[in-house]
Short mmCIF file of C-alpha atoms in Angstrom, two decimals:
data_model
loop_
_atom_site.label_atom_id
_atom_site.label_comp_id
_atom_site.label_asym_id
_atom_site.label_seq_id
_atom_site.Cartn_x
_atom_site.Cartn_y
_atom_site.Cartn_z
CA MET V 481 -45.51 -244.76 -54.15
CA SER V 482 -42.45 -242.83 -53.06
CA ILE V 483 -41.91 -239.32 -51.70
CA SER V 484 -38.42 -237.99 -52.32
CA CYS V 485 -36.46 -234.87 -51.56
CA LEU V 486 -35.81 -232.68 -54.60
CA CYS V 487 -32.23 -233.87 -55.08
CA GLY V 488 -33.24 -237.54 -54.74
CA LYS V 489 -30.95 -238.55 -51.89
CA VAL V 490 -33.76 -239.34 -49.43
CA SER V 491 -37.09 -241.02 -50.03
CA PHE V 492 -39.93 -242.68 -48.16
CA THR V 493 -42.26 -245.27 -49.62
CA LEU V 494 -45.92 -244.99 -48.67
CA THR V 495 -47.51 -248.44 -48.61
CA ILE V 496 -50.97 -246.98 -49.31
CA PRO V 497 -50.27 -244.68 -52.27
CA ILE V 498 -53.61 -242.88 -52.56
CA PRO V 499 -54.15 -239.57 -50.73
CA VAL V 500 -57.33 -239.74 -48.67
CA TYR V 501 -57.84 -235.99 -48.21
CA ARG V 502 -56.45 -232.70 -49.43
CA ILE V 503 -56.72 -229.09 -48.32
CA GLU V 504 -55.17 -225.70 -48.96
CA CYS V 505 -53.91 -224.23 -45.69
CA GLY V 506 -53.20 -220.59 -44.90
CA CYS V 507 -52.03 -221.13 -41.31
CA VAL V 508 -48.98 -219.29 -40.04
CA ASP V 509 -47.09 -222.46 -39.07
CA CYS V 510 -47.35 -224.21 -42.45
CA ARG V 511 -46.12 -221.07 -44.18
CA GLN V 512 -43.35 -220.44 -41.67
CA ALA V 513 -42.06 -224.01 -41.93
CA LEU V 514 -41.79 -223.86 -45.72
CA GLU V 515 -40.39 -220.31 -45.81
CA TYR V 516 -37.77 -221.35 -43.25
CA ALA V 517 -36.78 -224.38 -45.34
CA ALA V 518 -36.57 -222.18 -48.45
CA SER V 519 -34.35 -219.69 -46.59
CA LYS V 520 -31.94 -222.58 -45.93
CA GLY V 521 -31.76 -223.49 -49.61
CA GLY V 522 -34.83 -225.72 -49.75
CA PRO V 523 -37.65 -225.74 -52.31
CA PRO V 524 -39.35 -222.39 -52.96
CA ALA V 525 -42.12 -221.68 -50.47
CA PRO V 526 -45.52 -221.81 -52.22
CA THR V 527 -47.97 -218.95 -51.99
CA LEU V 528 -50.48 -221.33 -50.40
CA PRO V 529 -49.42 -224.75 -49.04
CA ASP V 530 -51.22 -227.74 -50.59
CA LEU V 531 -51.61 -230.45 -47.92
CA TRP V 532 -52.08 -234.08 -48.92
CA TYR V 533 -53.10 -236.63 -46.28
CA PHE V 534 -52.11 -240.29 -46.55
CA LYS V 535 -52.64 -243.31 -44.34
CA ASN V 536 -49.71 -243.36 -41.94
CA ASP V 537 -47.74 -246.40 -43.08
CA SER V 538 -44.31 -245.95 -44.68
CA PHE V 539 -40.65 -246.92 -44.64
CA GLN V 540 -37.51 -245.02 -45.52
CA SER V 541 -36.46 -246.47 -48.85
CA LYS V 542 -33.46 -244.27 -49.61
CA GLY V 543 -30.92 -242.48 -47.44
CA SER V 544 -30.11 -243.04 -43.78
CA TYR V 545 -31.05 -241.55 -40.41
CA ASP V 546 -28.04 -239.25 -40.79
CA ASP V 547 -29.60 -237.75 -43.95
CA ILE V 548 -32.74 -236.42 -42.27
CA ILE V 549 -33.91 -234.43 -39.28
CA TRP V 550 -37.22 -234.47 -37.43
CA ALA V 551 -37.93 -230.95 -36.22
CA LYS V 552 -40.60 -228.73 -34.71
CA LEU V 553 -40.83 -224.98 -35.09
CA ARG V 554 -40.66 -224.18 -31.38
CA GLU V 555 -40.76 -225.86 -27.99
CA LYS V 556 -44.56 -225.82 -27.79
CA GLY V 557 -45.01 -226.77 -31.44
CA SER V 558 -47.24 -229.74 -32.18
CA SER V 559 -46.22 -230.69 -35.72
CA VAL V 560 -42.96 -232.57 -36.21
CA ARG V 561 -41.61 -232.37 -39.74
CA CYS V 562 -39.16 -234.66 -41.49
CA MET V 563 -36.67 -232.69 -43.58
CA SER V 564 -33.77 -233.85 -45.71
CA LYS V 565 -30.38 -232.39 -44.75
CA CYS V 566 -29.15 -232.44 -48.35
CA CYS V 567 -31.65 -230.02 -49.90
CA ASN V 568 -34.00 -229.05 -47.04
CA SER V 569 -37.04 -230.68 -48.61
CA THR V 570 -39.96 -231.28 -46.25
CA LEU V 571 -41.08 -234.89 -46.64
CA LEU V 572 -43.50 -236.03 -43.93
CA VAL V 573 -45.40 -234.30 -41.14
CA HIS V 574 -46.44 -235.90 -37.86
CA HIS V 575 -49.10 -234.33 -35.63
CA PRO V 576 -50.76 -235.77 -32.49
CA PHE V 577 -54.16 -234.80 -33.92
CA TYR V 578 -53.70 -237.40 -36.67
CA ARG V 579 -53.64 -240.14 -33.97
CA ASP V 580 -50.99 -242.11 -35.88
CA ASN V 581 -53.56 -242.94 -38.56
CA LEU V 582 -52.64 -240.16 -41.02
CA THR V 583 -49.52 -238.39 -42.14
CA MET V 584 -49.35 -235.17 -44.11
CA VAL V 585 -47.24 -234.27 -47.13
CA PHE V 586 -46.62 -230.80 -48.60
CA GLU V 587 -47.12 -231.61 -52.28
CA GLN V 588 -45.14 -228.57 -53.53
CA THR V 589 -41.91 -229.30 -51.63
CA CYS V 590 -41.09 -232.88 -52.60
CA GLU V 591 -41.14 -235.27 -55.54
CA MET V 592 -43.86 -237.92 -55.80
CA GLU V 593 -43.38 -241.01 -57.93
CA ASN V 594 -45.69 -243.85 -58.94
CA ILE V 595 -48.89 -242.12 -57.95
CA ASP V 596 -52.11 -242.61 -59.88
CA ASP V 597 -53.06 -239.14 -61.11
CA GLU V 598 -56.71 -240.16 -61.45
CA ALA V 599 -56.82 -241.05 -57.76
CA ILE V 600 -55.67 -237.61 -56.58
CA PRO V 601 -58.57 -235.73 -54.94
CA HIS V 602 -59.06 -232.04 -55.56
CA PRO V 603 -58.58 -229.76 -52.53
CA LYS V 604 -61.69 -230.03 -50.38
CA ILE V 605 -61.38 -226.76 -48.45
CA ARG V 606 -59.22 -223.66 -48.13
CA SER V 607 -58.81 -223.04 -44.42
CA THR V 608 -57.16 -220.94 -41.70
CA MET V 609 -56.87 -218.00 -44.07
CA LYS V 610 -57.11 -215.46 -41.24
CA ASP V 611 -53.33 -215.88 -40.97
CA PHE V 612 -52.71 -215.33 -44.68
CA PRO V 613 -50.41 -212.36 -45.45
CA LYS V 614 -52.22 -209.46 -47.06
CA ASP V 615 -49.30 -208.86 -49.41
CA LEU V 616 -49.89 -212.29 -51.00
CA ILE V 617 -53.66 -212.07 -51.52
CA GLY V 618 -53.14 -210.89 -55.08
CA ASP V 619 -51.39 -214.18 -55.88
CA LEU V 620 -54.35 -216.34 -54.84
CA LYS V 621 -56.52 -218.12 -57.38
CA PRO V 622 -60.27 -218.56 -56.88
CA PHE V 623 -61.26 -221.72 -55.00
CA HIS V 624 -63.96 -223.97 -56.44
CA PRO V 625 -66.82 -223.22 -56.83
CA LYS V 626 -66.06 -219.48 -56.51
CA THR V 627 -64.96 -217.60 -59.58
CA SER V 628 -63.19 -214.76 -57.75
CA VAL V 629 -61.23 -214.17 -54.56
CA ASP V 630 -63.14 -212.42 -51.77
CA GLU V 631 -60.47 -210.50 -49.84
CA ASN V 632 -62.80 -210.26 -46.83
CA ASN V 633 -63.57 -213.98 -46.73
CA LEU V 634 -60.64 -216.08 -47.90
CA ASP V 635 -61.76 -219.34 -46.27
CA CYS V 636 -63.66 -221.56 -48.70
CA LEU V 637 -65.68 -224.70 -48.00
CA GLY V 638 -65.74 -225.92 -51.60
CA ASP V 639 -68.67 -228.29 -52.09
CA TYR V 640 -69.41 -228.54 -48.37
CA ALA V 641 -72.45 -226.78 -46.92
CA SER V 642 -70.73 -226.21 -43.58
CA LEU V 643 -67.50 -226.72 -41.67
CA GLU V 644 -69.26 -229.47 -39.71
CA GLU V 645 -69.93 -231.33 -42.95
CA SER V 646 -66.23 -231.24 -43.86
CA GLY V 647 -65.37 -232.49 -40.38
CA ALA V 648 -67.81 -235.37 -40.80
CA GLU V 649 -65.72 -236.58 -43.75
CA PHE V 650 -62.26 -235.87 -42.34
CA GLY V 651 -62.95 -237.06 -38.80
CA PRO V 652 -63.40 -240.77 -39.57
CA LEU V 653 -60.14 -240.76 -41.54
CA ILE V 654 -58.30 -239.68 -38.39
CA LEU V 655 -60.06 -242.27 -36.23
CA THR V 656 -59.73 -245.29 -38.54
CA PRO V 657 -56.61 -247.43 -37.95
CA ILE V 658 -54.70 -249.01 -40.82
CA THR V 659 -55.54 -252.63 -41.55
CA ASN V 660 -52.50 -254.93 -41.84
CA PRO V 661 -49.76 -252.25 -41.92
CA SER V 662 -46.53 -253.26 -43.62
CA GLY V 663 -44.50 -250.14 -42.79
CA GLU V 664 -44.26 -247.86 -39.78
CA THR V 665 -45.98 -244.77 -38.48
CA THR V 666 -44.29 -241.39 -38.35
CA ARG V 667 -44.20 -241.76 -34.56
CA ALA V 668 -42.16 -244.94 -34.96
CA HIS V 669 -39.85 -243.20 -37.46
CA ILE V 670 -39.25 -240.38 -34.96
CA ILE V 671 -38.52 -242.76 -32.08
CA LYS V 672 -36.01 -244.73 -34.16
CA TRP V 673 -34.39 -241.56 -35.52
CA CYS V 674 -33.94 -240.16 -31.99
CA ALA V 675 -32.38 -243.45 -30.85
CA ALA V 676 -30.06 -243.66 -33.86
CA THR V 677 -28.88 -240.05 -33.67
CA GLN V 678 -28.82 -239.98 -29.85
CA GLY V 679 -30.71 -236.75 -29.82
CA PRO V 680 -34.18 -235.31 -29.24
CA ILE V 681 -36.49 -233.85 -31.84
CA LEU V 682 -34.78 -230.71 -33.15
CA ASN V 683 -36.28 -227.46 -31.87
CA LEU V 684 -35.85 -224.72 -34.52
CA GLU V 685 -36.73 -222.05 -31.93
CA LEU V 686 -38.66 -219.95 -34.43
CA VAL V 687 -40.78 -217.06 -33.20
CA GLU V 688 -44.45 -217.67 -33.94
CA GLY V 689 -45.51 -215.65 -36.96
CA GLU V 690 -41.94 -214.78 -38.01
CA ARG V 691 -41.65 -214.46 -41.78
CA PHE V 692 -38.74 -215.44 -43.98
CA LYS V 693 -37.84 -214.17 -47.40
CA LYS V 694 -40.07 -215.73 -50.08
CA PHE V 695 -37.92 -217.50 -52.67
#
């Protein structure tokens, strides 16, 4: 399965093509990253980012190190995002919390090819909605199994009885290493990119919570 930027110049092949988890995230950093990319000519920022998690084993199958950047939002930022220079698509996300066993993909800001539609899980939870802008609440759709949007309680646990129950499913995915990897982790991609470009991870120096025009 491949993940490509919208113009097709850059792509990564994921050796394990089935997403293992999926959430909708309302956090300020996910939104800021995608709004920033959109402000630079990238894909339109979605109302609510849809996060797909894959086992962290991939290789860059199209484009070169000069065609991408690995960047974080600010000096103390934890997530490091791979973006294409050509069209500012966000391709892969590395985070220390994933322990090199998972990588995250924003489904709405890239092209996915050769993925089995029947294997795609539905979003398990809608989380971190305390950060969600009030001016966008009207654009939200109800989250299963709810039939309406509760403006006073936007977080949704889906079929889980508790947040602990969701963690019991997601936690082992983070802790389980890949068996017989044939590609590389996002950490390895970052190290090689820094060596090839003779530079550190790019710091975008964005102010936490800063909004960008929604395209």
